[in-house]
Short mmCIF file of C-alpha atoms in Angstrom, two decimals:
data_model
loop_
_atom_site.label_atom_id
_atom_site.label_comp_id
_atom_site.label_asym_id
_atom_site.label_seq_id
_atom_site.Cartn_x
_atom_site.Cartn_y
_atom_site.Cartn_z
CA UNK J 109 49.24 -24.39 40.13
CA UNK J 110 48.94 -27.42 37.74
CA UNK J 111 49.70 -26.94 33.91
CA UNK J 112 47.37 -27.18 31.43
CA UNK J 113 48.11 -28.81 28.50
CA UNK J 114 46.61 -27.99 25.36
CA UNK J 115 47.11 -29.41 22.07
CA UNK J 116 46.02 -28.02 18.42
CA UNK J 117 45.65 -30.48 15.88
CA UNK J 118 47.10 -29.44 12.41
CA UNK J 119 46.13 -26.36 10.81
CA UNK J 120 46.45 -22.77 10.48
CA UNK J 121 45.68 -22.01 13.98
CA UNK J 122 48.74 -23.68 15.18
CA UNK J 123 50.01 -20.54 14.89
CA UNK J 124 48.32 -19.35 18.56
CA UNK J 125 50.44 -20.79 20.88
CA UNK J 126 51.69 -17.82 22.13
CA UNK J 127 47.77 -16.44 22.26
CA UNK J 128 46.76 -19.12 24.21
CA UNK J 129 49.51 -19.14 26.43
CA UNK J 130 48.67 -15.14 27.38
CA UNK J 131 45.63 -16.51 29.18
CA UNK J 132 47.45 -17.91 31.87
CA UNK J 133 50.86 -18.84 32.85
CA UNK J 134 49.17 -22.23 33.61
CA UNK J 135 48.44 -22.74 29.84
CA UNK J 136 50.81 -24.81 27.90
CA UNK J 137 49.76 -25.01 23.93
CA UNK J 138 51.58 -27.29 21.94
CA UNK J 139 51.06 -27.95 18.07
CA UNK J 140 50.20 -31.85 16.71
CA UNK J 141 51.36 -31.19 13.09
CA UNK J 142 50.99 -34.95 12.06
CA UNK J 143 48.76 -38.14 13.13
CA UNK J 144 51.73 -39.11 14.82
CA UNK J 145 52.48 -35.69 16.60
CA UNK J 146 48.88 -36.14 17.81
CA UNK J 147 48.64 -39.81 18.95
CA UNK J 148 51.80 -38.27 21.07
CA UNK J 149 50.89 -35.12 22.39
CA UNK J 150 47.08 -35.81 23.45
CA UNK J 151 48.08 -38.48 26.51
CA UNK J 152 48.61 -35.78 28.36
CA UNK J 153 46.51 -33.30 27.25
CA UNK J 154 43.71 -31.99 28.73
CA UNK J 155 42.15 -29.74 26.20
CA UNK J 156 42.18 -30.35 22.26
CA UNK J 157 41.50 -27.91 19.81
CA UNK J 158 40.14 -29.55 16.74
CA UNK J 159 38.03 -32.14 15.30
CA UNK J 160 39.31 -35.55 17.15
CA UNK J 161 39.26 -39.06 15.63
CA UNK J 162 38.47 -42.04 17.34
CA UNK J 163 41.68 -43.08 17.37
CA UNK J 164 43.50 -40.38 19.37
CA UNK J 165 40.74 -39.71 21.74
CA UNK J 166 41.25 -43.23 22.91
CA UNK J 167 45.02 -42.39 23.53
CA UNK J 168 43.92 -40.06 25.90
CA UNK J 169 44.73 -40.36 29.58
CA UNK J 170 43.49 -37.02 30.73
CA UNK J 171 41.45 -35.40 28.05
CA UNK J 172 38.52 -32.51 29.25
CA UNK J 173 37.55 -30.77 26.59
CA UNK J 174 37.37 -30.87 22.97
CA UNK J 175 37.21 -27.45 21.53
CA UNK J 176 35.93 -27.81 17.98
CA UNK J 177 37.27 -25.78 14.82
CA UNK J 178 34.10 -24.80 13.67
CA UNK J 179 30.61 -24.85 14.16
CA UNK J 180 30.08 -28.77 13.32
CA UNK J 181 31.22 -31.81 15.43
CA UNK J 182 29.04 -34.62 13.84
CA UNK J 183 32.84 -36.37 13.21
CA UNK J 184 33.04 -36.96 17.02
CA UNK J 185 30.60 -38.02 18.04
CA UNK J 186 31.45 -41.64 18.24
CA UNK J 187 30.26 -44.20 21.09
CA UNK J 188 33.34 -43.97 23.06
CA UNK J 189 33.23 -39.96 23.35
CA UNK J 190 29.16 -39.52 23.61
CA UNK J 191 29.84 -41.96 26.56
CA UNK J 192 32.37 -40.15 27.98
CA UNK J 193 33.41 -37.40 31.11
CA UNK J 194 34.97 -35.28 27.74
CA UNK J 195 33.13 -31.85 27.16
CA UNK J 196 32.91 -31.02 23.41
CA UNK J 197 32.31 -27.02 22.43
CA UNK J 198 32.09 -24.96 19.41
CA UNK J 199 32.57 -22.10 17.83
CA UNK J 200 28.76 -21.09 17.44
CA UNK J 201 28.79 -17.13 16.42
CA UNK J 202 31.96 -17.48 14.87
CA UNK J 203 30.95 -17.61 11.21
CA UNK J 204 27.95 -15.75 11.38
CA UNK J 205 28.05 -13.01 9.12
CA UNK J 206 30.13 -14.90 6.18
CA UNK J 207 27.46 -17.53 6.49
CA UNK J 208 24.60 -15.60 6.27
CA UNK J 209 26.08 -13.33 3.28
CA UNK J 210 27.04 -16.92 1.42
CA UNK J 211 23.44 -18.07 1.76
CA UNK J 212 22.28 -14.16 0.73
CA UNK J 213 24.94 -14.45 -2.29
CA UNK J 214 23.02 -17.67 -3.88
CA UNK J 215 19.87 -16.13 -3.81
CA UNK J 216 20.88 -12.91 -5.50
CA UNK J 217 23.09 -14.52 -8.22
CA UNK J 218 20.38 -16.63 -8.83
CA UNK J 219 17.48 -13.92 -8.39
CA UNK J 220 19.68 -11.31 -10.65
CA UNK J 221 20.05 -14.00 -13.28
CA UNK J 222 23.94 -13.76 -12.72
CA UNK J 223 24.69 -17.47 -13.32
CA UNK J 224 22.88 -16.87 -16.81
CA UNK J 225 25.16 -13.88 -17.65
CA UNK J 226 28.53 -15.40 -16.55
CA UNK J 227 27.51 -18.31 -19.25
CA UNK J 228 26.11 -15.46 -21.85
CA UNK J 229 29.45 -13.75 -21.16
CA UNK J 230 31.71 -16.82 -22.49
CA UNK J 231 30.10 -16.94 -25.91
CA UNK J 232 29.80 -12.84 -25.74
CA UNK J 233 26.33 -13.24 -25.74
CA UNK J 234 24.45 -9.51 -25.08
CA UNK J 235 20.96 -10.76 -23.66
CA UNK J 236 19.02 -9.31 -20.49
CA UNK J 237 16.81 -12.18 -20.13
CA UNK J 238 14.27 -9.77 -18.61
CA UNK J 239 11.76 -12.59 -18.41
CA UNK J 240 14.14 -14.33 -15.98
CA UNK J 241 15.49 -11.54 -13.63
CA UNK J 242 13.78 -10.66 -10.79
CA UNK J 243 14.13 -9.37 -6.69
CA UNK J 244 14.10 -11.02 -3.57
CA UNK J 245 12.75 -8.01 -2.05
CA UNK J 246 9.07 -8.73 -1.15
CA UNK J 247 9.60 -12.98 -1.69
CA UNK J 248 9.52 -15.50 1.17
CA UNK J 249 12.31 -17.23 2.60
CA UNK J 250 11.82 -20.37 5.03
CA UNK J 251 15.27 -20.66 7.07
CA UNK J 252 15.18 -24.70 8.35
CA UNK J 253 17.32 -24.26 11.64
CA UNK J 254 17.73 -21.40 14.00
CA UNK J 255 20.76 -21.96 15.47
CA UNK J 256 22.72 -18.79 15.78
CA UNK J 257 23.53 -18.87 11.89
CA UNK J 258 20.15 -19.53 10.96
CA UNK J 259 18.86 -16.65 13.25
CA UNK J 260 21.73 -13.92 11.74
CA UNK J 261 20.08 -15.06 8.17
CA UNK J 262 16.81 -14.66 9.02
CA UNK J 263 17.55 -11.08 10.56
CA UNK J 264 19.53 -10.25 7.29
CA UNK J 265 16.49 -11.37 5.14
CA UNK J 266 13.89 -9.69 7.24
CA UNK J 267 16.01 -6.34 6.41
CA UNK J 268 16.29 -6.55 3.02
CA UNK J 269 12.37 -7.18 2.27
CA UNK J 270 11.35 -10.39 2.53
CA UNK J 271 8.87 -12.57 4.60
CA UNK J 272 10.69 -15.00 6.78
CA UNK J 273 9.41 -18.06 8.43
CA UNK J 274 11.31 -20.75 10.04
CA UNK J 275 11.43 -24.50 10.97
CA UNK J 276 13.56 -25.76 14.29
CA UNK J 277 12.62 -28.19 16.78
CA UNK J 278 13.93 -26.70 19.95
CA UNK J 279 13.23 -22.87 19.54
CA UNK J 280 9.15 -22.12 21.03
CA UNK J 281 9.53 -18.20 20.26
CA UNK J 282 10.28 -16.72 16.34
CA UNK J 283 13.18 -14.71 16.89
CA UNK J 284 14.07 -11.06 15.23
CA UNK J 285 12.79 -11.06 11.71
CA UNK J 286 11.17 -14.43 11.62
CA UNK J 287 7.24 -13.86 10.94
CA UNK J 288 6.19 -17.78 11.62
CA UNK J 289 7.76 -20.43 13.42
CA UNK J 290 7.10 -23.96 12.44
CA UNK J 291 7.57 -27.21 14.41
CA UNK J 292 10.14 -29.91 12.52
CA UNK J 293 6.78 -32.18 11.96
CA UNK J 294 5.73 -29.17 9.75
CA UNK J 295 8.49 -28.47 7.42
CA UNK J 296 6.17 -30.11 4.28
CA UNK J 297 3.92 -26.93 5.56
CA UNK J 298 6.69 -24.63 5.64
CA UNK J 299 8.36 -25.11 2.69
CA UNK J 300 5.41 -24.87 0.07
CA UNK J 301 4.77 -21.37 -0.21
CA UNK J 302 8.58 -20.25 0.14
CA UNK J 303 10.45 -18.64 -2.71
CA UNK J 304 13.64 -19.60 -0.82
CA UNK J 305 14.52 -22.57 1.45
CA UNK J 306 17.72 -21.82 3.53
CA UNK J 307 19.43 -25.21 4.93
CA UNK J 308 20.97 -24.44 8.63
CA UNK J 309 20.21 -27.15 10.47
CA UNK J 310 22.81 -29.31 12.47
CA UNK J 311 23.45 -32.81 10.64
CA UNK J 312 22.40 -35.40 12.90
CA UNK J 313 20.34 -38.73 12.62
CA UNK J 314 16.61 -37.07 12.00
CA UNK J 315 18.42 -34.29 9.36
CA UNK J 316 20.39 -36.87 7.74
CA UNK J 317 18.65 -36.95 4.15
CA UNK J 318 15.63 -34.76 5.46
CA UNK J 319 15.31 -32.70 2.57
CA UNK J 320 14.36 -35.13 -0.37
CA UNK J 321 12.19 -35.91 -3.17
CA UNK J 322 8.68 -35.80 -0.84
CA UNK J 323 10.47 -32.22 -0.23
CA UNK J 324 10.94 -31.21 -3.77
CA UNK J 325 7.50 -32.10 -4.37
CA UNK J 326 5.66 -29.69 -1.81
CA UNK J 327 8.33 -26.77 -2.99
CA UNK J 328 7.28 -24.62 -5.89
CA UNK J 329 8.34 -24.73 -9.21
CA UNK J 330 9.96 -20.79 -8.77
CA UNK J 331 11.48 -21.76 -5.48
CA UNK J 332 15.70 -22.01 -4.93
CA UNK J 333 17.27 -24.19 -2.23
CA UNK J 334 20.27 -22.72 -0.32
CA UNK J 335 22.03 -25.18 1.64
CA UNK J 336 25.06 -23.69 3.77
CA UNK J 337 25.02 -26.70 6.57
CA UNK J 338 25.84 -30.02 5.67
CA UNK J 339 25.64 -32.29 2.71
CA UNK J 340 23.59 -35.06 3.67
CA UNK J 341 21.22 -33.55 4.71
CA UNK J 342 19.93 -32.90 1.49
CA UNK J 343 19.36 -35.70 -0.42
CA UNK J 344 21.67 -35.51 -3.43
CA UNK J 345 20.00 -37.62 -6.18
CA UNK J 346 16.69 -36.66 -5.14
CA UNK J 347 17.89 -32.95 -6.12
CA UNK J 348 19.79 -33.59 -9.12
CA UNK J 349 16.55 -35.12 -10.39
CA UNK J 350 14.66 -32.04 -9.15
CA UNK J 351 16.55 -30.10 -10.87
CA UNK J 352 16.77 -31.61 -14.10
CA UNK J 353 12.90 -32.40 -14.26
CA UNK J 354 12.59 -28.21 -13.09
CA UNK J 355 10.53 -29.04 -10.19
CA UNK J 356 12.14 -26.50 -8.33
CA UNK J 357 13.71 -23.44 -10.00
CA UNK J 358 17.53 -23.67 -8.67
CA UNK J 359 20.12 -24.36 -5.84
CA UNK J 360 22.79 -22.92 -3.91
CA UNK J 361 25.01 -24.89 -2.69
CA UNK J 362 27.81 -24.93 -0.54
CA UNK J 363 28.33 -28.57 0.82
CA UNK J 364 27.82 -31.59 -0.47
CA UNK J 365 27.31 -35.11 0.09
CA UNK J 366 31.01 -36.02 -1.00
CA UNK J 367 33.30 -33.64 -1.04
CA UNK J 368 35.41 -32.37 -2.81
CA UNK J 369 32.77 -32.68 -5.63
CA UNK J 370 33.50 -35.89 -7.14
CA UNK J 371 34.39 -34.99 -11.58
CA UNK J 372 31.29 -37.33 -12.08
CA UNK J 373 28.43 -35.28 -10.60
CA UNK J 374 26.12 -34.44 -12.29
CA UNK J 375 26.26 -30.60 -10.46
CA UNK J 376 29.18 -29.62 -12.55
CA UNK J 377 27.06 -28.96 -15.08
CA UNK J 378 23.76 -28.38 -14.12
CA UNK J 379 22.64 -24.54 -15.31
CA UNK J 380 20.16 -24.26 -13.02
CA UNK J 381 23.01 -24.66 -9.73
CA UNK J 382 25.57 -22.68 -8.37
CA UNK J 383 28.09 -23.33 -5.91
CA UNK J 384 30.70 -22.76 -3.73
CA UNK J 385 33.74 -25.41 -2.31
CA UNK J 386 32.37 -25.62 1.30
CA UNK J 387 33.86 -22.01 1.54
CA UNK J 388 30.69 -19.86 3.15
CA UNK J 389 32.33 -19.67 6.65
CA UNK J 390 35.77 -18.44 5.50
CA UNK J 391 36.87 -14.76 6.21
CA UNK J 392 39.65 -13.21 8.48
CA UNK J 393 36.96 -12.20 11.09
CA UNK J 394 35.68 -14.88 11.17
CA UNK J 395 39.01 -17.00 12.20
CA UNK J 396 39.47 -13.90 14.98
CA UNK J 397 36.14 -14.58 15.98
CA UNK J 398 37.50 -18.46 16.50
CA UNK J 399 40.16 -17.37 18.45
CA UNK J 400 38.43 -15.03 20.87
CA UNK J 401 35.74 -17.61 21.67
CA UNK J 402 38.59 -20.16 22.14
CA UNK J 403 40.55 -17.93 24.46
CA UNK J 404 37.61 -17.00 26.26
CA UNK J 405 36.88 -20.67 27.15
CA UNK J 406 40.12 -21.20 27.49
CA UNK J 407 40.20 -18.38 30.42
CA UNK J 408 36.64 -20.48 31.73
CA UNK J 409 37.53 -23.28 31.84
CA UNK J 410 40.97 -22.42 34.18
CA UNK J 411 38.67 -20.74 36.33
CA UNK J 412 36.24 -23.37 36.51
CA UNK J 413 33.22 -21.49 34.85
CA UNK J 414 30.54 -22.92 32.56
CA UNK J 415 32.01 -23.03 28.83
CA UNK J 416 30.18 -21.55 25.80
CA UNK J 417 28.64 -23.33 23.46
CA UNK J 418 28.70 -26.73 24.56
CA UNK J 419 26.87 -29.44 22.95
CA UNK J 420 24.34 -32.18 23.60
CA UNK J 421 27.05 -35.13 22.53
CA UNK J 422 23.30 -37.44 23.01
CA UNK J 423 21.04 -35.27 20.48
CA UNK J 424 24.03 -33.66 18.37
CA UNK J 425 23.28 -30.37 18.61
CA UNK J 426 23.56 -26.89 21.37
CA UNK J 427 20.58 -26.76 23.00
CA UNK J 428 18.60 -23.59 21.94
CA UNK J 429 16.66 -22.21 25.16
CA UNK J 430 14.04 -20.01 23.42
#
């Protein structure tokens, strides 16, 4: 039997060589701690296990599959590898629950009027701001995207009280705990009446920027923005300026357009944001979550079975089939 080769690019998960190798005696894991351990390892690799550059990928001599770290892959999809035999996957379900919570953690801070208090608390300021506080219970929350984050949000929001309607442009048939499904030429529609707009969506050519001023505009002045997915998709000047003029009430956010947060954004200081450092999908489960889904396409792809979660390299995105 032929040896597989598979290389992890730098990171924690180095550390699973020995995991990998338990799948089969076929398996041969090796670590690419540098640019130059990489550019070394991957001409004879046939599975990577990372985000690849353009660079290495075109180093490759008998490269398969491209098993990505997390749930986003945008970074690879160059012309050379959308073109190409090379099968990209990710780790969809992986991050579910930590995502979900993060998203559920902006609205309550901002719902409970904890980003007030933690300010009130530095100057040992004793205020309720009862005019301010309120519930999500019994609000509406519009969750753009239901990949299988957006779907383990929209079930977590559904339980805890709230009306939940949804935008995507593949799924035909709301899912558990979404009351209304929107088409993507709809989101103006679908956004207007929410108290909460949750950003899951994949970044990809038509998200890039989708949310914007026109956006803002249609939103209510109460509502909060979450955004848990990508950056650019959310047009960053266009919310700074929402915020500032109050046209919407808040935001959540967990990714930005550059990041880290450049010292000259205007975030830092805005009162009416919180945020997090692109953190939402970190937890211990969730990196054994990685590995199992790894190891199980791993174990797959030896015995020549259809891999999970494997993307449209042409559209950017897994293809949702209800």
């Amino acid at each position: 039997m032929s040896t597989v080769k598979v290389v992890m690019m730098a990171g924690p998960w180095t550390e699973w060589r020995e995991q990998l190798e338990s799948v089969s005696p076929r398996v041969k894991a090796v670590a690419a701690h540098s640019d130059e351990d990489l550019l070394r390892e991957i001409r004879e690799a046939e599975v990577v296990y990372g985000r690849l550059p353009r660079a290495p990928f075109l180093e490759a001599g008998k490269l398969r599959w491209v098993q990505s770290i997390g749930v986003g892959f945008e970074t690879m999809l160059y012309p050379e590898m959308i073109e190409s035999d090379v099968v990209i996957t990710n780790t969809a379900g992986a991050f579910d629950a930590a995502m979900a919570e993060q998203a559920i953690a902006f609205m309550l801070v901002h719902a409970r009027g904890l980003m007030r208090y933690e300010r009130d608390r530095k100057d040992r300021i004793w205020d309720r701001h009862t005019d301010t506080v309120s519930q999500i219970h019994g609000k509406t929350a519009c969750v753009l995207g239901l990949g299988s984050i957006g779907r383990s949000i929209a079930a977590r929001l559904n339980a805890l009280g709230l009306a939940v309607t949804a935008v995507d442009a593949q799924v035909t048939t709301p899912p558990m705990g979404v009351e209304r499904l929107f088409r993507a030429d709809d989101l103006l529609d679908a956004i207007a009446d929410a108290d909460y707009v949750v950003v899951a969506l994949p970044q990809t050519e038509n998200t890039t920027g989708l949310i914007d001023e026109t956006c803002f505009c249609r939103m209510k002045e109460s509502a909060f923005l979450v955004n848990i997915a990508r950056g650019p998709i959310v047009n960053e000047a266009d919310l700074v300026r929402a915020l500032r003029e109050k046209r919407i009430a808040g935001a959540g956010l967990d990714v930005f357009e550059e990041e880290p947060l450049p010292d000259s954004s205007p975030l830092w200081d805005m009162p009416n944001a919180v945020f997090a450092p692109h953190s939402a999908g970190y937890s211990p489960e969730g990196r054994g979550n990685i590995l199992r889904i790894f190891k199980e396409n791993l174990r797959r792809y030896l015995a020549e079975e259809p891999l999970m979660n494997v993307v449209d390299k042409h559209k950017g995105y897994l293809i949702q089939t209800s």
